CSV table of C-alpha atoms in Angstrom, one decimal:
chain,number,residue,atom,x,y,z
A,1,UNK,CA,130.3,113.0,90.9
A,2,UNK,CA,130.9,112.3,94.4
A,3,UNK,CA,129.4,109.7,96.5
A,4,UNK,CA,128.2,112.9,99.2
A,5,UNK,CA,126.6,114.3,95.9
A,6,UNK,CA,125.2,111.1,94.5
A,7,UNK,CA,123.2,110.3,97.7
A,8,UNK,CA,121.7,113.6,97.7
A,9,UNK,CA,120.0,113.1,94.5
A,10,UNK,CA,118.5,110.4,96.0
A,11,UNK,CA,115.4,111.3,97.8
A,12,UNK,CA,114.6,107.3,99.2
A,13,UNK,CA,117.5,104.5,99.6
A,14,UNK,CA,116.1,101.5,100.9
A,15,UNK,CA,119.2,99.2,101.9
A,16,UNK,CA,118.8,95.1,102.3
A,17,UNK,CA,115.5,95.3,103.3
A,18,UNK,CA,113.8,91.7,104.8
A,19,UNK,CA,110.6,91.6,106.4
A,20,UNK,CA,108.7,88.6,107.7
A,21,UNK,CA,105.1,87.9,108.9
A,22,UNK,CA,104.6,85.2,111.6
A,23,UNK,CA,101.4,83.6,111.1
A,24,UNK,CA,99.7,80.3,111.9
A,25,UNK,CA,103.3,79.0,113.4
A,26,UNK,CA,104.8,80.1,109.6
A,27,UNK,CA,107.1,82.6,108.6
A,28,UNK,CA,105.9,84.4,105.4
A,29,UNK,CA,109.2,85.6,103.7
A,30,UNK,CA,107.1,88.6,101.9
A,31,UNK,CA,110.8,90.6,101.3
A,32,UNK,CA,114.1,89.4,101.3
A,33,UNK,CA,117.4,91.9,101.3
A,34,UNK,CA,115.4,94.0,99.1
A,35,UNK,CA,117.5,97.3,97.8
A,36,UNK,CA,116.2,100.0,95.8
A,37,UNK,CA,116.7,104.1,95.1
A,38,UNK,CA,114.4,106.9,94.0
A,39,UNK,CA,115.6,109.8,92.8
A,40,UNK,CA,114.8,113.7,93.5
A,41,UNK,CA,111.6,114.4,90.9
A,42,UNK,CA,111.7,110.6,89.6
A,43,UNK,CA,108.8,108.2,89.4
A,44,UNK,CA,110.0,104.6,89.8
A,45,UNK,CA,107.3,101.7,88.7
A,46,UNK,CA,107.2,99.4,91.1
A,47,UNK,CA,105.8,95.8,88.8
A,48,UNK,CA,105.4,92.3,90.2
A,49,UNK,CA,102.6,90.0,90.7
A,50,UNK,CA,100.3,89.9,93.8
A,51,UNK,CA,102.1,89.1,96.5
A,52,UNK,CA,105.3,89.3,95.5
A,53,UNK,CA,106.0,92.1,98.5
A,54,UNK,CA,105.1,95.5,96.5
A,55,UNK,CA,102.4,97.0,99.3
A,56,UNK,CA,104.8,95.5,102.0
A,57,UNK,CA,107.9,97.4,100.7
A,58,UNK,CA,105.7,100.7,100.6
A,59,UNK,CA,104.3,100.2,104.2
A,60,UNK,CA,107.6,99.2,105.6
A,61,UNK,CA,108.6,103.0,104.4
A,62,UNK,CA,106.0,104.3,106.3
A,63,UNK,CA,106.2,102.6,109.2
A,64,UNK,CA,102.3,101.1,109.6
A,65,UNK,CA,102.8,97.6,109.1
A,66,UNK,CA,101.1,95.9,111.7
A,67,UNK,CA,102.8,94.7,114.1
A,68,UNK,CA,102.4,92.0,115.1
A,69,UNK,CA,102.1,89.6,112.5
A,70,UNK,CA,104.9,91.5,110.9
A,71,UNK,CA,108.3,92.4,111.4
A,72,UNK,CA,111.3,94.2,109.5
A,73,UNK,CA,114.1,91.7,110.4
A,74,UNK,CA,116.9,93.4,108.2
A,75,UNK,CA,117.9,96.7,106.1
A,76,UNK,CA,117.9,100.5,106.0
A,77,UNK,CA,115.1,103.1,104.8
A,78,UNK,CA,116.5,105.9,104.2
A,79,UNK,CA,114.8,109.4,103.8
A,80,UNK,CA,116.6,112.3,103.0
A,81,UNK,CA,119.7,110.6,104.4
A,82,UNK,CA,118.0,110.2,107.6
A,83,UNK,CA,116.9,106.4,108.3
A,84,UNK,CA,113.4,106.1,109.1
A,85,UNK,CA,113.4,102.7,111.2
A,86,UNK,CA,115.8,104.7,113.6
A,87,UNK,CA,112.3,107.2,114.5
A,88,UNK,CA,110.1,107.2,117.2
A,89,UNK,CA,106.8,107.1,116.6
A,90,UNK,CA,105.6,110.3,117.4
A,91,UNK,CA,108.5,111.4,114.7
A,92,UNK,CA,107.0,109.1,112.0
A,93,UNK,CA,103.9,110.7,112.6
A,94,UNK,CA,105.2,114.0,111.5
A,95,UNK,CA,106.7,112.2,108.5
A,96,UNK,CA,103.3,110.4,107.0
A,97,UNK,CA,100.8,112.6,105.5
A,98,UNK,CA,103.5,116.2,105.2
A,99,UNK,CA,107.1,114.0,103.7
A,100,UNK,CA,105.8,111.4,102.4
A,101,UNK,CA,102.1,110.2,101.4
A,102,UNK,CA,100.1,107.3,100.3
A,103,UNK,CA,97.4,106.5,98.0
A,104,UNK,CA,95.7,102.9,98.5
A,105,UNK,CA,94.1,100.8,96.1
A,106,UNK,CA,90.6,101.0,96.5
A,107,UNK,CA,89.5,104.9,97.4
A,108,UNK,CA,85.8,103.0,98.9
A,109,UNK,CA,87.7,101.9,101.3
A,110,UNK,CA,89.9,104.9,102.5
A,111,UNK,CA,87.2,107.0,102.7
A,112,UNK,CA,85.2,107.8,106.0
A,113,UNK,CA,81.7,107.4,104.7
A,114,UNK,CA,80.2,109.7,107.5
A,115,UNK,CA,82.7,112.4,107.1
A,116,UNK,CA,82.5,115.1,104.7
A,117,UNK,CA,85.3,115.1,102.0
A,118,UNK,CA,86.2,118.7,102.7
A,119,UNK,CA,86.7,117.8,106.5
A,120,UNK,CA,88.9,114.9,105.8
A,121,UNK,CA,91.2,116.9,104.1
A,122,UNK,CA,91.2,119.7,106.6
A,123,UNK,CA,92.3,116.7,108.9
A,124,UNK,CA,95.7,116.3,107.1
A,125,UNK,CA,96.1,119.8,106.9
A,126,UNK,CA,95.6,120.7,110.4
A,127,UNK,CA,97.7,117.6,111.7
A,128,UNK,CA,100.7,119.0,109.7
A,129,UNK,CA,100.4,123.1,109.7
A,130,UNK,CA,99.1,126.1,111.8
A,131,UNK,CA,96.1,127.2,110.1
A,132,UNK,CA,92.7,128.4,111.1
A,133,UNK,CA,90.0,126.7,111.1
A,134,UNK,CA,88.6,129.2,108.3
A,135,UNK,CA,92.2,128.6,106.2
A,136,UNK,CA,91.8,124.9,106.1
A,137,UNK,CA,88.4,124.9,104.6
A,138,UNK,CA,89.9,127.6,102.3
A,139,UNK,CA,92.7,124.8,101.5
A,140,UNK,CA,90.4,122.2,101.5
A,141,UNK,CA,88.5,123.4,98.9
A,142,UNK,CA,91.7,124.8,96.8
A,143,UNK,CA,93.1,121.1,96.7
A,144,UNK,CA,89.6,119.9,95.6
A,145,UNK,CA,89.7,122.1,92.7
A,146,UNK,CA,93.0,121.5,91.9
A,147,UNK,CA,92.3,117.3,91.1
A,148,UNK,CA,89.2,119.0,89.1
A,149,UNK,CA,85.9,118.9,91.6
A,150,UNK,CA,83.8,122.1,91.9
A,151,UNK,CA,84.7,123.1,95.6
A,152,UNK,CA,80.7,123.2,96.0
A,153,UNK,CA,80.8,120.1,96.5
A,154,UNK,CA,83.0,120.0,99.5
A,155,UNK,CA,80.4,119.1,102.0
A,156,UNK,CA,79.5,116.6,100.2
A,157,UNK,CA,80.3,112.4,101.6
A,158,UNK,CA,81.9,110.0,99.7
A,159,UNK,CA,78.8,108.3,98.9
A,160,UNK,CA,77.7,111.0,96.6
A,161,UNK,CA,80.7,110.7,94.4
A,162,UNK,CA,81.6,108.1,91.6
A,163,UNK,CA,84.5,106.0,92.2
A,164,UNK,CA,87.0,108.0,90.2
A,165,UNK,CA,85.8,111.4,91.8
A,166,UNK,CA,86.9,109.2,95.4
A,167,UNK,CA,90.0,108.9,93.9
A,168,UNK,CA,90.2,112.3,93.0
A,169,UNK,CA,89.5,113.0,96.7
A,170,UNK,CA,91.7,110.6,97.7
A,171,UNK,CA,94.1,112.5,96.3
A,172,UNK,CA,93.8,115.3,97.1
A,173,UNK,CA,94.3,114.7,100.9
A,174,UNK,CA,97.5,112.8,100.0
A,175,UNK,CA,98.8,116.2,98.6
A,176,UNK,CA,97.5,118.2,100.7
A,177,UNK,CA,100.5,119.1,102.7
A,178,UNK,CA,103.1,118.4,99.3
A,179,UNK,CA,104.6,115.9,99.9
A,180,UNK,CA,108.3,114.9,98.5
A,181,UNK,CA,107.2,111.4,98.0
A,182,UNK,CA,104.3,109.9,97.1
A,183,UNK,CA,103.3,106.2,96.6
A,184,UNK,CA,100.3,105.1,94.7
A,185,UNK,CA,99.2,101.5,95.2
A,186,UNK,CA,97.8,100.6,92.4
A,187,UNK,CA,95.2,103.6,92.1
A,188,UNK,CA,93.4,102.7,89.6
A,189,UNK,CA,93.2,99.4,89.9
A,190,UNK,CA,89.2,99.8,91.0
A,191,UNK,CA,88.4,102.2,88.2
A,192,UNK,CA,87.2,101.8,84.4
A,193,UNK,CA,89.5,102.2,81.9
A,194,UNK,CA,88.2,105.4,80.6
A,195,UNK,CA,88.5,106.7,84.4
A,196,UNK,CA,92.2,105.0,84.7
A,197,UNK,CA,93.5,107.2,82.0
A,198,UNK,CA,92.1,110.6,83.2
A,199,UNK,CA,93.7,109.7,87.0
A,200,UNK,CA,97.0,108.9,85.8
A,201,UNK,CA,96.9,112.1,83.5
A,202,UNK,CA,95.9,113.9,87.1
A,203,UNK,CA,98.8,112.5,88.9
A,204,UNK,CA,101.1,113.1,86.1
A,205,UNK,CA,100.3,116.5,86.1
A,206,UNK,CA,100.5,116.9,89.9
A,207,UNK,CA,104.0,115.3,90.1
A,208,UNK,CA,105.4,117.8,87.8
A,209,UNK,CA,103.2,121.0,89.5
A,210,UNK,CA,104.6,119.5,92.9
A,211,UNK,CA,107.8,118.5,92.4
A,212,UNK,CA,107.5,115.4,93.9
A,213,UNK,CA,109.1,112.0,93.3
A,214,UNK,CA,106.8,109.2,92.8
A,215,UNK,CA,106.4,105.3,93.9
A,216,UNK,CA,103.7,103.9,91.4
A,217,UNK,CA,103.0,99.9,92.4
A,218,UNK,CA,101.0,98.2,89.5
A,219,UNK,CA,100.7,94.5,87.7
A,220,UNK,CA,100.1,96.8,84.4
A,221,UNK,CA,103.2,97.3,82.2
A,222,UNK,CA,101.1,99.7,80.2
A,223,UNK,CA,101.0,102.1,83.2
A,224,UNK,CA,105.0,102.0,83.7
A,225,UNK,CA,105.3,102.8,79.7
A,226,UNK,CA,103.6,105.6,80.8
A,227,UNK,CA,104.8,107.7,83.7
A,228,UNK,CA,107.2,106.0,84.7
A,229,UNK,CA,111.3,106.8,84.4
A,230,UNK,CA,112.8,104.3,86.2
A,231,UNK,CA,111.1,100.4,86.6
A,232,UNK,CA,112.0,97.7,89.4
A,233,UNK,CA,110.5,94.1,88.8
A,234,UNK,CA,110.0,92.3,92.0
A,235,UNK,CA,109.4,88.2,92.1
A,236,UNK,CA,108.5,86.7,95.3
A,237,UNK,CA,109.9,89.2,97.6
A,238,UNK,CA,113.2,89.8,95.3
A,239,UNK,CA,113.8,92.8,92.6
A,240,UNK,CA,115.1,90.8,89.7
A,241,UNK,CA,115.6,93.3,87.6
A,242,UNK,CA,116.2,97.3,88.0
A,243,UNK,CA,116.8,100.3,85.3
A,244,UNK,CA,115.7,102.9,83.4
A,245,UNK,CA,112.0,102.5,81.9
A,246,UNK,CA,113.7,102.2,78.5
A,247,UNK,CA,116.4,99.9,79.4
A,248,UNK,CA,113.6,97.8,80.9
A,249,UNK,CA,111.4,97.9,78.2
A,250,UNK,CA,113.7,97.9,75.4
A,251,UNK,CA,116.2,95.6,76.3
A,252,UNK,CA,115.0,92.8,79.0
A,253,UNK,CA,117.4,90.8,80.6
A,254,UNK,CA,115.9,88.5,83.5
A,255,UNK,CA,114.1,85.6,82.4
A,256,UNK,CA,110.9,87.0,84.5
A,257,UNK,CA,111.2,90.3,82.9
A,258,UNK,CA,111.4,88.4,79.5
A,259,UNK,CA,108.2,86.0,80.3
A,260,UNK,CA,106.1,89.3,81.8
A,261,UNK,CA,106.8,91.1,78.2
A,262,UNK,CA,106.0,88.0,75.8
A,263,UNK,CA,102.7,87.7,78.0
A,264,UNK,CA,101.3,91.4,76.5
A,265,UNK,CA,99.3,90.9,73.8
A,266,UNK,CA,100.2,92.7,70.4
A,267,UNK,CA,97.6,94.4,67.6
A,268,UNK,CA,100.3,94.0,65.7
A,269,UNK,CA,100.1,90.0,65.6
A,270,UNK,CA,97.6,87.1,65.3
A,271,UNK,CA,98.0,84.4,67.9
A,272,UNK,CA,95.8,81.7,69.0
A,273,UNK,CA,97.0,82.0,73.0
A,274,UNK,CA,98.4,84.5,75.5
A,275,UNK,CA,101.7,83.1,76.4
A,276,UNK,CA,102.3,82.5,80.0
A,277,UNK,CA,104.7,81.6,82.6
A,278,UNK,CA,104.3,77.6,83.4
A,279,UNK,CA,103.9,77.2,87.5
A,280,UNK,CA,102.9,79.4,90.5
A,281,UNK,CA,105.0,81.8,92.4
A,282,UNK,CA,106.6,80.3,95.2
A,283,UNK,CA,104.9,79.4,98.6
A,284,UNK,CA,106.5,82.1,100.5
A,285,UNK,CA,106.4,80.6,103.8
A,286,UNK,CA,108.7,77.8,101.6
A,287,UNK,CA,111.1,79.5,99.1
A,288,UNK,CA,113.1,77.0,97.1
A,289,UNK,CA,116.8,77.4,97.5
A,290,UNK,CA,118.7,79.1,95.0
A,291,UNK,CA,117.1,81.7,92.5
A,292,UNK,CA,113.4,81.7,94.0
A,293,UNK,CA,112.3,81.5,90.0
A,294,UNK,CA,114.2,78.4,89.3
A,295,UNK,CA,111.0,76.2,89.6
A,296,UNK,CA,109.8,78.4,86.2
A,297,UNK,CA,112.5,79.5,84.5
A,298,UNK,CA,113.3,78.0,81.2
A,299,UNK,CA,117.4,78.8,81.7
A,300,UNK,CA,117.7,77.1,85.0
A,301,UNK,CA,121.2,75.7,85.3
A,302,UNK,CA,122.5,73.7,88.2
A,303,UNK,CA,124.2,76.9,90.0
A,304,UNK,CA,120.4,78.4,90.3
A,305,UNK,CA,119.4,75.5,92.2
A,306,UNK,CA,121.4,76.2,95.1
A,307,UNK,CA,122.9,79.9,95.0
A,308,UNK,CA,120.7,82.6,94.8
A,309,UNK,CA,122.4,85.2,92.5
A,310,UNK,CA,124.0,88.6,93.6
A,311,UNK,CA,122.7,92.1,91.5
A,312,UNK,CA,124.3,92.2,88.2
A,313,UNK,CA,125.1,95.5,86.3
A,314,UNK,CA,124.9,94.7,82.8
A,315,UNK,CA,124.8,98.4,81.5
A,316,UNK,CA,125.2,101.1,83.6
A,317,UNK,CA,122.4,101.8,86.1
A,318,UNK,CA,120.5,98.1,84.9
A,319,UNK,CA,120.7,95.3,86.9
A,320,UNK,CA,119.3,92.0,86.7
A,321,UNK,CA,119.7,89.5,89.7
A,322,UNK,CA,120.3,86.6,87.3
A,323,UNK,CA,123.5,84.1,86.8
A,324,UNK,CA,123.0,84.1,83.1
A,325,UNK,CA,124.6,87.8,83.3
A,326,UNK,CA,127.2,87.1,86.6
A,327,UNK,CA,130.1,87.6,83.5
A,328,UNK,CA,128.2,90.8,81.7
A,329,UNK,CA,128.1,88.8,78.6
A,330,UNK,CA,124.8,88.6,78.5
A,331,UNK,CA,125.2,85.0,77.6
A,332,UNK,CA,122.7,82.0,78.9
A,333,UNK,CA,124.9,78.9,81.0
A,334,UNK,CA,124.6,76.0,80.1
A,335,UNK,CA,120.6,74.7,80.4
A,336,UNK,CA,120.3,71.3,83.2
């Protein structure tokens, strides 16, 4: 296959992307030359602790990171080949909401408490296509049947609804307009478990009716194992580790990846304590030198101290940013 043909089964490139907030007389390093890819109809789990520059990444494709206190200093988004950093604003506009839409984390808080749910999804509809007034309550009400709430309920406010109906709501206006791409941050994070599971069975089946490719950002490897098809594992602003949810789950290569899995607990075996990984996540307004996991990593040799390691491909379409796999061998260096 071509290289024309590759790129246009990729729906989002993002290319050496950095971005820095200036805060305080500090520079918070939240990404650094960050590069990922999400294929046409492909949901790509997004895993990493908080803070570790998941949300930023996702706003940074949007284009609504504030600014100030941040800045994208480096790198490439782009969007059906076209880079998005190169847009006006008034183009961006036409991009968020109708290309590419967002779910946040906590639907309380993306709701307009004195609005009616029906009119803040006629809102996206009518910034994005030329309908009638009578058309986009006629839409409205369609999409709020669609993610399974009675369209009698359309004038109702948020207030009225339990918090995984808001996130039903929410989205609904995030599809409103089907969108190619849409990323969830953390939806369900705010929600029950019993809740949890019927919203991710809502957006599963969504992505499929739509056709859309999906960003899901999470801290819960259970999620991924579910919907997801490909995973990327960010650590303090750096993916460490990118491939296919079964090479990722299945085969685990960076020493991060490795430390999140053994973490899980298992029904299948009795254990006295969780494991866990020893130390904090870097300051980010202070990044050690080297691998930015050397101060936790139990394969630290003296290269990691100083280098920070390139993207290794250790089976095709997996890479883990890791010295201990710089020669494929898949073999640790020697331990300081």
């Amino acid at each position: 296959m071509s290289e024309a043909n590759m790129n246009e089964d990729k729906l989002l490139q993002i290319k050496d992307l950095s971005v820095e907030y200036r805060t305080g007389g500090k520079i918070v390093h939240a990404v650094n030359g960050l590069s990922l890819e999400v294929g046409r109809g492909e949901t790509l789990g997004f895993v990493g602790e908080t803070g570790a520059g998941k949300t930023t990444t996702s706003l940074s494709v949007l284009r609504i990171l504030p600014d100030p206190p941040s800045k994208i200093t480096s790198g490439e988004i782009f969007f059906e080949g076209v880079d998005l950093l190169k847009k006006s604003p008034e183009e961006m506009r036409g991009v968020r909401g109708k290309e590419i839409a967002m779910i946040f984390q906590d639907p309380m808080t993306s709701l307009d408490p004195v609005i009616t749910v029906s009119k803040q999804i006629q809102e996206m509809i009518k910034l994005h296509e030329k309908v009638t007034p009578s058309e986009a309550v006629t839409k409205a009400e369609a999409m709020l049947e669609i993610v399974g709430i009675k369209k009698e309920r359309a004038n109702d406010y948020p207030h009225q609804f339990s918090g995984g109906m808001k996130q039903r709501v929410v989205i609904a206006i995030a599809l409103a307009c089907n969108p190619k791409l849409l990323i969830a941050d953390e939806p369900t994070t705010a929600l029950d478990v019993t809740i949890q599971a019927q919203v991710l069975e809502l957006m599963k089946e969504l992505k499929n009716k739509y056709d859309m490719s999906m960003i899901m950002i999470t801290h819960d490897l259970g999620i991924v194992a579910e919907i997801c098809d490909t995973v990327a594992i960010m650590y303090a602003g750096n993916i460490v580790e990118y491939g296919a949810a079964q090479q990722i789950y299945e085969d685990h290569k960076h020493p991060y990846t490795i430390a999140l899995f053994n973490s899980i607990p298992s029904i299948d075996t009795e254990i006295e304590e969780l494991s866990v990984i020893p130390g904090l996540p870097p300051d980010p307004t202070n990044l050690p030198p080297g691998c930015p996991f050397n101060p936790r990593c139990d394969h630290v040799s003296e290269r990691c101290l100083i280098e920070a390691p390139g993207n290794y491909e250790v089976e095709p379409g997996h890479f883990v940013k890791c010295f201990s796999y710089s020669n494929i061998s898949g073999d640790m260096e020697n331990e300081v």
